Every structure is written in C-alpha cells, then in structure tokens.
XYZ file of C-alpha atoms in Angstrom:
609
model
C -8.839 29.493 43.202
C -10.527 32.606 45.690
C -13.565 30.694 48.712
C -16.836 31.958 48.539
C -19.933 31.443 51.140
C -23.198 33.194 51.173
C -25.883 32.746 53.634
C -29.432 33.551 54.051
C -31.531 32.533 56.805
C -32.899 32.659 61.019
C -29.452 33.498 62.314
C -26.818 36.342 62.037
C -24.816 35.771 58.762
C -21.286 37.004 59.933
C -20.455 34.363 62.321
C -21.170 31.714 59.118
C -19.169 33.555 56.213
C -16.031 33.735 58.673
C -15.960 30.372 60.090
C -16.813 29.179 56.596
C -14.369 30.745 54.727
C -11.921 29.737 57.804
C -12.695 26.392 55.902
C -11.336 27.248 52.712
C -8.033 28.809 53.809
C -6.177 25.650 53.026
C -6.871 27.026 49.239
C -4.493 29.918 49.804
C -5.484 33.791 49.810
C -3.688 37.039 50.251
C -7.167 38.832 51.034
C -10.444 37.949 53.358
C -13.852 40.009 52.836
C -17.633 39.726 53.813
C -20.880 41.966 53.160
C -24.029 41.738 55.574
C -27.325 43.619 54.993
C -28.210 44.895 58.202
C -31.937 45.326 57.161
C -31.399 48.758 55.726
C -27.909 48.457 53.516
C -25.282 46.230 53.151
C -22.277 46.769 56.016
C -18.914 45.899 54.017
C -16.114 44.975 55.685
C -12.429 43.678 54.072
C -9.045 44.029 54.300
C -5.479 42.463 53.049
C -4.076 40.061 54.837
C -4.788 36.492 56.801
C -8.569 36.237 57.814
C -7.494 36.733 61.815
C -6.838 40.803 60.431
C -10.276 40.757 59.406
C -12.188 39.290 62.148
C -9.729 41.079 64.210
C -10.740 44.457 62.254
C -14.678 42.774 63.150
C -14.082 42.301 66.839
C -16.148 45.607 67.723
C -18.445 45.733 64.694
C -19.763 42.812 63.752
C -21.705 43.341 61.298
C -25.495 41.746 62.312
C -27.722 40.133 59.780
C -29.457 37.289 58.033
C -27.923 37.156 55.110
C -24.124 37.945 53.504
C -21.836 37.233 51.343
C -17.880 36.828 51.848
C -14.355 35.644 49.606
C -10.998 34.981 50.322
C -8.575 36.322 47.878
C -6.548 35.491 44.925
C -5.405 37.825 43.343
C -5.040 37.744 39.387
C -6.323 41.511 38.396
C -4.832 44.271 40.955
C -2.169 44.263 43.480
C -3.247 42.378 46.654
C -4.831 45.341 48.599
C -8.245 46.470 50.260
C -9.387 48.164 48.131
C -9.126 45.855 45.091
C -10.662 43.217 48.271
C -14.020 41.442 47.249
C -16.970 42.276 47.683
C -17.312 44.929 45.102
C -19.403 46.908 45.652
C -21.847 49.573 43.093
C -21.178 53.770 42.793
C -24.574 53.506 45.124
C -23.569 50.820 47.299
C -26.549 49.133 46.823
C -25.278 45.811 44.650
C -22.611 43.366 46.388
C -21.025 40.670 44.084
C -18.292 38.023 44.168
C -16.343 36.089 42.291
C -14.050 33.762 40.899
C -12.254 33.438 37.937
C -11.498 35.724 35.421
C -13.723 38.147 33.561
C -12.225 38.250 29.788
C -14.147 41.202 28.265
C -14.009 43.593 31.455
C -11.363 46.818 30.049
C -13.994 47.022 27.313
C -17.445 47.376 29.545
C -14.610 49.125 31.887
C -14.617 51.774 28.754
C -17.780 52.276 28.584
C -19.149 52.539 32.183
C -16.911 55.189 32.552
C -18.486 57.224 29.930
C -21.686 56.507 31.817
C -20.219 58.193 34.948
C -19.250 55.667 36.766
C -16.815 55.491 39.018
C -14.595 52.313 40.532
C -12.732 52.236 43.376
C -10.381 49.109 42.640
C -8.018 47.405 39.936
C -10.325 44.221 39.609
C -12.516 43.041 36.261
C -14.934 41.835 38.995
C -16.216 45.102 39.960
C -17.272 45.817 36.170
C -20.194 43.253 37.145
C -21.688 45.670 40.506
C -21.947 48.594 38.349
C -23.189 46.385 35.531
C -26.128 45.369 38.238
C -26.970 48.845 38.728
C -26.403 50.226 35.127
C -29.025 47.592 34.038
C -31.296 47.526 37.048
C -35.086 48.579 36.827
C -36.533 46.834 39.535
C -36.451 43.188 39.070
C -32.718 41.752 40.246
C -33.525 38.597 38.417
C -33.934 39.529 34.936
C -30.783 42.284 36.265
C -28.475 38.474 36.625
C -29.432 36.823 33.342
C -28.881 40.075 31.835
C -25.112 41.458 33.227
C -24.499 37.463 32.732
C -25.449 37.606 28.249
C -22.900 40.460 28.260
C -19.971 38.963 30.709
C -16.691 36.705 29.266
C -14.897 33.986 30.922
C -14.690 32.140 33.728
C -16.705 32.544 36.923
C -18.355 31.785 39.924
C -20.545 34.881 41.047
C -22.854 35.029 43.700
C -24.829 38.722 43.753
C -26.764 40.436 46.855
C -28.760 43.410 46.741
C -30.318 45.850 49.033
C -33.782 46.716 47.331
C -33.994 42.332 47.398
C -33.256 41.494 50.202
C -35.345 38.222 50.464
C -32.611 36.148 47.969
C -29.164 35.726 46.746
C -28.766 35.091 43.503
C -25.269 32.907 42.050
C -23.913 31.013 39.025
C -21.388 29.780 37.518
C -18.853 28.703 34.443
C -15.403 26.980 34.915
C -14.985 27.721 38.249
C -16.895 25.284 40.772
C -19.842 26.703 43.894
C -22.476 24.662 45.671
C -25.160 25.271 46.815
C -26.273 23.836 51.295
C -29.591 22.406 51.903
C -30.802 23.355 55.184
C -34.633 24.616 57.182
C -34.350 27.969 57.377
C -31.652 29.024 55.968
C -29.619 27.584 53.277
C -25.335 28.388 51.856
C -24.128 29.075 49.455
C -19.631 28.451 48.494
C -16.929 27.618 46.154
C -16.074 24.149 48.173
C -17.571 21.692 50.726
C -15.421 22.320 52.815
C -17.170 25.601 54.080
C -20.530 24.231 54.173
C -19.691 19.801 55.741
C -20.432 21.376 59.163
C -23.594 22.830 58.432
C -25.224 20.035 55.956
C -24.845 17.083 54.374
C -27.416 17.763 51.548
C -26.279 19.949 48.604
C -26.846 21.183 44.861
C -24.120 21.313 42.811
C -24.086 24.102 40.233
C -23.373 23.160 36.455
C -21.468 25.574 34.102
C -24.069 27.872 32.594
C -27.070 26.964 35.567
C -27.723 29.919 38.324
C -29.832 29.795 41.396
C -32.541 32.023 43.120
C -31.731 31.537 46.608
C -33.673 32.676 49.912
C -34.822 30.996 53.407
C -36.955 28.463 52.594
C -36.257 27.812 48.785
C -33.821 26.727 45.879
C -34.638 27.566 42.547
C -32.502 26.390 39.605
C -32.146 27.758 36.254
C -30.565 28.086 33.127
C -29.466 31.171 31.813
C -32.884 32.240 30.143
C -34.979 31.397 32.871
C -35.644 28.037 32.229
C -36.261 25.941 35.045
C -33.979 22.957 36.185
C -34.497 19.582 38.867
C -31.660 19.249 40.573
C -30.481 15.841 42.569
C -29.618 16.470 45.873
C -25.805 15.365 46.521
C -24.928 13.273 49.619
C -22.183 14.178 50.947
C -20.313 11.960 52.733
C -16.427 12.907 53.039
C -15.290 13.915 56.307
C -13.741 16.873 56.724
C -10.300 16.385 55.908
C -11.368 14.270 52.893
C -13.707 17.185 51.918
C -10.336 19.644 51.265
C -9.148 17.788 48.887
C -12.712 17.891 46.655
C -12.902 13.429 47.811
C -9.124 13.298 46.335
C -6.287 11.131 48.281
C -4.104 14.047 48.104
C -3.806 18.187 47.326
C -1.222 16.629 44.666
C -4.288 14.334 42.272
C -6.567 17.301 43.136
C -4.115 19.443 41.153
C -2.977 17.568 39.008
C -7.198 17.384 37.695
C -6.776 20.658 38.273
C -5.008 21.137 35.125
C -7.437 20.987 31.972
C -9.133 24.187 33.606
C -5.886 26.090 35.293
C -4.476 25.928 31.340
C -7.729 26.978 30.089
C -7.509 29.831 32.420
C -3.979 30.718 31.770
C -4.377 31.767 27.869
C -8.284 32.427 27.592
C -7.799 36.503 28.037
C -4.400 35.980 25.618
C -5.970 34.071 22.986
C -7.525 36.863 20.636
C -11.679 35.586 19.622
C -10.601 35.601 16.191
C -8.305 32.728 17.367
C -5.430 33.461 15.461
C -3.604 35.761 17.513
C -1.794 36.004 20.641
C -2.482 39.452 22.884
C -0.619 40.541 25.612
C -2.062 43.264 27.252
C 0.135 43.273 30.149
C 3.723 44.035 27.177
C 2.436 45.686 24.745
C 5.881 45.183 22.701
C 6.166 47.066 19.220
C 8.294 45.372 16.655
C 10.967 47.860 17.182
C 11.185 47.022 21.347
C 11.407 43.193 19.605
C 14.331 43.431 16.999
C 16.119 45.547 19.885
C 16.869 42.079 21.991
C 19.786 40.064 21.303
C 20.007 37.206 24.047
C 16.960 35.692 25.649
C 18.583 34.778 30.015
C 15.604 32.391 31.095
C 16.772 32.234 35.088
C 14.507 29.646 37.746
C 14.776 26.842 40.365
C 14.005 23.063 40.527
C 10.165 23.145 38.126
C 10.621 26.725 36.762
C 13.537 25.613 35.471
C 12.284 22.652 33.116
C 9.609 24.785 31.680
C 12.342 27.328 31.446
C 14.053 24.561 29.463
C 11.152 23.611 27.180
C 11.034 27.813 26.844
C 14.214 27.977 25.568
C 12.896 25.559 22.663
C 9.579 27.500 21.662
C 11.017 30.829 21.744
C 14.774 29.546 19.642
C 12.276 28.061 17.131
C 9.753 30.612 17.097
C 11.220 33.612 17.750
C 14.801 32.832 15.952
C 16.090 34.417 19.491
C 18.922 33.675 21.287
C 18.335 31.887 24.192
C 20.134 30.739 27.441
C 18.912 28.584 30.193
C 20.291 28.991 33.847
C 19.723 27.858 37.487
C 19.242 31.151 39.621
C 21.700 29.953 41.977
C 24.781 30.328 39.461
C 23.589 32.667 37.466
C 25.419 35.160 39.988
C 27.873 33.787 40.376
C 29.075 32.829 36.831
C 29.337 36.238 36.304
C 26.536 36.592 33.270
C 27.754 37.742 30.165
C 24.119 40.495 29.447
C 23.242 43.394 28.829
C 20.463 46.177 27.779
C 20.183 44.291 24.610
C 19.090 41.374 26.436
C 15.786 40.388 27.941
C 15.482 37.973 31.336
C 12.751 36.274 32.426
C 12.700 34.825 35.758
C 10.586 32.423 36.514
C 8.529 31.013 39.968
C 5.268 29.929 41.272
C 5.605 31.831 43.849
C 7.374 34.840 42.768
C 9.341 34.451 46.672
C 12.218 32.444 45.827
C 15.342 33.803 47.060
C 17.581 32.566 44.586
C 15.433 33.721 41.185
C 14.321 37.280 42.822
C 18.750 37.404 43.353
C 18.741 36.783 39.407
C 16.821 39.081 38.991
C 18.273 41.847 40.764
C 21.069 41.582 39.855
C 20.337 41.302 35.630
C 19.098 44.200 36.218
C 21.471 45.711 37.508
C 23.466 44.766 34.184
C 21.472 46.576 32.553
C 19.377 44.135 31.583
C 15.032 44.286 30.284
C 12.848 41.864 32.253
C 9.240 39.787 32.040
C 8.980 38.019 35.264
C 6.263 34.836 34.922
C 4.281 33.565 38.354
C 1.680 32.869 39.305
C 1.539 35.288 42.448
C 0.800 38.896 41.615
C 1.842 41.098 44.805
C 5.243 39.469 45.186
C 8.029 39.862 44.870
C 9.753 39.148 41.517
C 6.752 40.405 40.323
C 7.560 44.136 41.752
C 11.338 44.094 41.413
C 10.288 42.586 36.799
C 9.662 45.183 35.033
C 6.930 43.493 33.157
C 4.836 40.292 34.324
C 3.124 37.724 32.745
C 0.496 36.243 35.488
C -0.231 31.816 35.020
C -3.711 31.958 36.314
C -3.130 28.396 38.045
C -4.756 29.190 40.962
C -2.533 28.398 45.003
C -0.615 25.104 45.073
C -0.855 23.285 48.424
C 0.929 20.389 47.591
C 4.771 20.609 47.189
C 5.155 18.622 44.096
C 4.742 21.312 41.438
C 2.022 20.416 38.944
C -0.110 23.283 37.625
C 2.028 25.575 38.132
C 4.421 23.605 35.531
C 1.706 23.586 32.758
C 0.673 27.329 33.178
C 4.464 28.416 32.961
C 4.999 26.263 29.458
C 1.253 27.723 28.371
C 2.597 31.223 28.758
C 6.582 30.714 27.344
C 4.592 29.502 24.226
C 2.679 32.310 24.084
C 5.255 34.543 24.864
C 7.199 32.725 21.831
C 4.509 33.189 19.085
C 3.880 36.521 21.103
C 7.648 36.863 19.840
C 7.780 36.019 16.455
C 4.792 37.407 15.124
C 6.344 40.537 15.827
C 10.095 39.640 14.866
C 7.505 38.106 11.480
C 10.291 34.566 11.897
C 7.008 32.278 12.312
C 4.333 31.970 9.405
C 0.485 33.367 9.733
C -0.438 30.018 9.294
C 1.749 28.459 11.289
C 0.276 30.424 14.432
C -2.456 29.525 13.394
C -1.878 25.997 13.722
C -0.268 25.817 16.754
C -3.070 28.749 18.198
C -5.520 25.984 17.431
C -3.778 23.561 18.973
C -4.090 25.619 22.619
C -7.419 26.529 21.772
C -7.863 22.250 22.222
C -5.246 21.376 25.073
C -7.913 21.975 27.648
C -10.436 19.449 26.707
C -7.638 16.954 25.341
C -5.970 17.275 28.965
C -9.394 16.438 30.162
C -9.468 13.706 28.194
C -5.551 12.502 29.651
C -7.270 12.206 32.861
C -10.114 10.126 31.974
C -8.829 6.391 31.955
C -5.409 6.400 34.436
C -5.967 2.844 35.216
C -3.013 1.676 32.975
C -1.314 4.691 34.808
C -1.515 3.441 38.218
C -0.789 -0.561 37.500
C 2.303 0.966 35.544
C 2.994 2.821 38.677
C 2.014 -0.645 41.572
C 4.193 -2.979 39.106
C 7.916 -0.534 39.094
C 7.353 0.947 41.536
C 9.433 -0.450 44.569
C 12.164 -0.178 41.880
C 15.694 1.238 43.095
C 16.256 3.475 39.984
C 14.495 4.762 37.040
C 15.962 6.148 33.948
C 13.671 9.219 31.287
C 14.777 8.761 27.777
C 14.123 11.653 25.441
C 14.732 13.909 22.514
C 14.204 17.460 21.539
C 11.773 18.875 23.996
C 11.195 15.347 24.828
C 14.005 15.837 26.832
C 13.464 18.594 28.550
C 10.271 17.003 30.037
C 11.360 14.045 31.293
C 14.031 16.206 33.447
C 10.539 17.211 34.869
C 9.038 13.794 35.065
C 12.514 12.717 36.343
C 12.425 15.515 39.493
C 8.480 14.679 39.541
C 9.142 10.637 40.480
C 12.429 11.781 43.571
C 11.110 14.282 44.655
C 7.885 12.746 46.118
C 8.762 8.934 45.814
C 12.129 8.799 46.511
C 13.527 6.634 43.797
C 16.065 7.829 42.043
C 15.683 8.748 38.894
C 17.604 10.352 36.135
C 17.023 12.130 33.050
C 19.136 11.506 30.153
C 19.002 13.467 26.172
C 18.430 9.938 24.184
C 21.560 10.712 21.643
C 23.579 10.714 24.843
C 23.288 6.770 25.869
C 26.604 5.896 24.290
C 28.333 8.337 25.824
C 28.491 6.518 29.339
C 24.797 6.010 30.496
C 24.805 2.868 28.702
C 26.292 1.531 31.703
C 24.055 2.048 33.960
C 21.466 -0.157 31.510
C 20.498 -3.209 33.127
C 17.943 -6.464 33.280
C 14.780 -5.067 34.481
C 15.514 -1.160 35.325
C 12.384 0.954 34.057
C 13.572 3.167 32.097
C 10.192 6.157 30.424
C 10.994 6.572 26.880
C 9.428 9.309 25.826
C 8.480 9.956 21.761
C 6.237 12.836 20.884
C 9.033 14.543 18.579
C 8.147 13.339 15.088
C 11.258 15.515 13.428
C 13.526 13.128 15.742
C 11.342 10.033 15.932
C 13.139 7.233 14.016
C 16.395 8.255 16.384
C 14.440 7.638 18.812
C 13.180 4.200 18.638
C 16.947 3.546 17.553
C 17.390 4.883 21.072
C 14.681 2.426 22.231
C 15.942 0.209 20.713
C 19.930 0.202 22.571
C 17.919 0.182 26.245
C 15.887 -3.726 25.216
C 19.219 -5.074 24.027
C 20.221 -4.463 27.539
C 16.937 -6.092 28.930
C 15.415 -3.131 30.577
C 11.389 -2.694 31.018
C 10.495 1.062 29.098
C 7.505 2.423 28.992
C 7.042 4.093 25.540
C 5.109 7.396 25.667
C 4.092 8.274 22.024
C 1.039 10.095 20.884
C -2.497 8.671 19.563
C -2.528 6.343 15.917
C 1.346 5.880 16.457
C 1.571 2.481 15.242
C 5.145 2.133 15.640
C 6.467 2.036 18.826
C 5.001 -0.761 20.516
C 6.664 -2.945 18.162
C 9.525 -1.790 20.323
C 8.371 -1.438 24.503
C 6.481 -3.335 26.302
C 4.243 -0.276 27.040
C 2.845 2.183 26.082
C 0.825 5.151 27.221
C -0.671 7.514 24.812
C -2.033 11.701 24.235
C -3.536 13.293 22.233
C -2.451 13.725 19.780
C -1.395 16.498 18.821
C 1.313 19.685 17.227
C 5.039 18.963 18.019
C 5.346 22.105 21.069
C 2.026 21.501 22.074
C 3.149 17.936 23.298
C 4.828 18.479 26.031
C 2.007 20.384 27.940
C 0.300 16.841 27.725
C 2.948 14.747 27.845
C 3.898 15.404 31.348
C 0.901 15.290 32.631
C 1.192 11.041 32.651
C 4.763 11.708 33.812
C 2.866 13.268 36.966
C 0.213 10.604 37.819
C 3.334 7.691 37.288
C 5.269 9.814 39.994
C 2.002 10.406 42.349
C 1.377 6.994 42.681
C 4.337 5.312 42.893
C 4.656 7.243 45.293
C 1.217 6.064 47.076
C 2.741 2.647 45.948
C 5.850 3.039 48.871
C 3.429 4.905 50.716
C 5.164 8.464 51.069
C 3.750 11.405 52.377
C 2.929 12.600 48.819
C 2.202 16.210 49.634
C 4.249 17.208 51.948
C 7.885 15.253 50.613
C 11.159 15.395 53.090
C 13.186 17.377 53.559
C 11.348 20.498 50.709
C 9.376 22.866 51.297
C 7.240 24.411 49.204
C 8.608 27.590 48.252
C 11.579 28.324 48.912
C 13.071 32.090 50.315
C 16.142 31.641 51.667
C 19.808 31.086 49.516
C-alpha cells in the first residue's frame, strides 16, 4: 500500500514528485525517495521518516531534470531505513525501480545474482528487480523489462527508468493499482488518483498483466508479450478528498473492499508452490523445537484479542497444544504461569500497543519464547519479539480495524497448520484440504463483496435499535465477539456477543420482542445445537438475522433474514463470516450519521496504558 509517482514532460520532475507523494501521505508510510534523470545520470535521494525530512534534505540540492519517479514505502521486507527506502538501483546506478507489492521468489533470484557478482545494498525484495534489469539489458529497455516481468512472481506495481534510454518510463502491474495521467507534452504515473488529480483528470487505469511505455508525448499500453491494448480514457470526476478514498465514502469501507488483496498478500509467499504445505521462512522451527512447546499464551487487545480467540481454536484443534488467551492489560497483573516451555504470541496491528508491548516484555522476563504477529515492520513489538510474522494488510486509516483482523486470522491459521504439520497432529490429507481452501479465500471474499444491498437494507431497518445481540458456538462465537465490537465502536449501538449455549444462564432475559439477534451458524459440528438456540430467541419474538454457508437449506425456516457466505472449510469460515458483520456495522453507522472513520473517544493505536 505504498505510494508511487512518476513524471516525464517539459517541466522539472522533482516538484511534482514531492507534491504527488504528499497527496499519498494518507496511505501511511515509513520512508520516501525520488530519482530524477538530470540529463547525464540518475540522481537518487531518499530518507527514512516523513516526507518533510526528504524535502529538507533536498532544500539545497534539488535534482533538476524532466523525468523522474518517486515512492513512499510501507516496509514489508527489511526494516525502515535509508538503505531500504525506494527507489532502488542496480550496481551501476543506470537502472532504477520503485515497487508496491511483494516479489515472492526474490530470495531465489537474489542468490543467483549474488553468484553472478551483483552487490546488494538493501534487505528488500524490490532491489532484485533493478539488478535483473542490469543482468539482462542488451540495448533494448522494453525487451529487458518484459524478460524481468516473465521471471518475477508475486504482486506488484512496478515503474522502471533507465539511463541508457532517458526518453521513456516503463511501468506494469499485477494485483496492485497503477494509474497513468494523460497530459499535453507531459504524462504522469501514480499508484492512486490523488497524486495526479491536480494535474489531469484524464487517465488510463492499468489492468493486471498490462505494461505501458510512457513518453512525454505518448502512452503505449500492451500485454507482457507486446500485443497492443486499446485503453479507454477514464475521466476522474471526484474531488481531491474523495480521490484519497478511491471514490469510497469512507476509509473503512475502502479497507473492507481491500480485504481480498490483503488476504492474498499475507498468505501468498507462505503457501508452497505445490499447494500442499505452509512455508514460514521467518520461523524455520524444527520438530524438536515445536515438541518443546508445552503451552501457548496469546496476548492482545481489542480486535487483535478477538483474532487471538480464533487462534486458540485453530492451535488447539490443529496442533494439539494447550492455549490461553489473555487481554494484554490483564496479563501482567494476574501472575501468568509461563516459562521457557511456553510460546507467547502477541498480536497487534500497529506493533505499538502499550499493554501488548508490556505483556511481551513480561513474558520474556519469565523465560517464554515470543512470537509477534503485526502489520508494521520495525515497530516496537516487532523489534522486541524473538520472531515476527508480518501481516501484509497495508496501512489502515480507519480506526475500526477490518483488513488487519482478517489477515491476523489468516496468519494464525497458517501458524496452526505449520505447528500441526511439525507435530504430526494433522493428517496430510486434512492439511491439503485447508490449504486448498486458503487459496480460494481471496476470490470468495471478493464474491462476498459483490452484492451488499441486502446488508445495507438490514442496517437501514435495524440501525436505530438500542440493543443488538450476537450469538454463536465454537468459532462462530469467536467471530460474534468481533462483530459486536465493530457495531458498538462505530455505530454506538449497545451490542453484546454471547456463546449461544449460555442463553439459558441469564442472557435469555434480555431477549424481548423486536430486538435484533445476529445468529452465526457456519460451524457444521455444532449446527443443530445452534439451530436450537435460534429457536429459543425466536420464541421470545426476537428478529433474527442468520449467517450461514451457501447451500444451507434449513436455516431460512427459523430466522427472519439470512446472509450467506461462500461454502468453505469450517476453519476458514471465520475469515469470510466477519466480512458481512463489518458491513452491517458500517452501514448501521452510516444510517445513524456517525463519523465512521473517527468514532468518538477512540484512537487508531493505543500507545498509553
């Protein structure tokens, strides 16, 4: 979710590059840089930190030239630093590249390039692309780029410059956005429309597998084999603020729709090419090391805590290791019984959550091994933990977490499969079934988001209710916790989640005529018992919205409305089931006129106790 800009034309490039990057600051980043061809060579300037640091650095030495590219980086490979900042160059400095996404096979490529004498200056996956350009160039920049694109695997928006052919910029995309702005005597490139909206309203929106040759006077679009593609001009009618949100009304709904991509990026480099196993290059645990783990403690706050509750089910059922889940603010004060045979997993989107960081330090003090699951490379929790798994959700702007949660669930499921495989507590056949389901997840999440009108209608009908209850069993209960939190934090409706089997133990007294109850019924091993609980609340005249898998022929008989998710494995159901609950919360908040992205009294990252 980094920012990319590019310019070729008749004006100096650097001022536009810096202005364009400033329009993309809302996306979140940890470093910034630009590269400009000055007529004889490519000048690169980059710096860790805010864009203002780079601008100050350039105050007395602004590069002069009519062609350049720029980048704001959100770290995925390598900590935030000057060296890891983009743009990246080859050994000679003749080739330069900026990149959003993940090059999955970069380690294999890097090993080969090192053997061929290339010298690397960063820890990033991106730098291999610059060195491949140098490796393959034989006098034709376009042909070289095609050869590079044929070799790399993963997701990307890539923009290339070459000192040998300074009359063009080449760009291409796969699973990451890239836009070309059309001017007169000048053309622009950006990862998102806000960067160019003050310069032009006419654009080409590149599709996956397309590449473009951009000069000051023309833009040629083709596929990677060089077959020309006729592009329709897309004219932007959004204002600048709307453009930041990609045309969505709020960042939250934009981030909900980004979940298929975030899920794909989080798991793509960790699913073996044979589709039958999980790879964690960042862990590399042995069977003996896993066997030495007698207990796992999961510690987190808020939404991340709910991901930990799901993680408990995953680990205990797939890896057969006992798991305790703690709210981080309580962990230190209950005298946790953990030691060197305990693995403590801390989950935090920002990696800066104060209570979670303190719990991590306490676990280490008590001798526990520690593993962080976080979205932010180089964050305090990432630095403090013994090992780290990064979720590649990209920056989240809205306070209410959505894509961070689903990528945390994906990460916890993959960790559980990884542990279970090393412990031989899951059969090869069962592991293959779940991994196959993981590969289907992005497409299923996308399909789930294609028709949200029924959910809008439910939210409009029940958005002014004073109380809403969520019920579920097993993993459905864990997801119900997150659904109720989403609703209360952005719509201010009083919402509670209950284990459905607990209804008779007091909760049923709250069920009165007309109160909405969201009943999750995706877990087939407790399905009949869940139906029984649904009948209990219906008998008290509640309005029940059921959430079930497609092809469920029974649930509609017992509820007032049904939301269906694509049929999937029971362990994958929580990842899909939460999406309609996010949408319900969002549209309820819109119905009530709430400030969706900035709910009252809340902050994105809680960095004080």
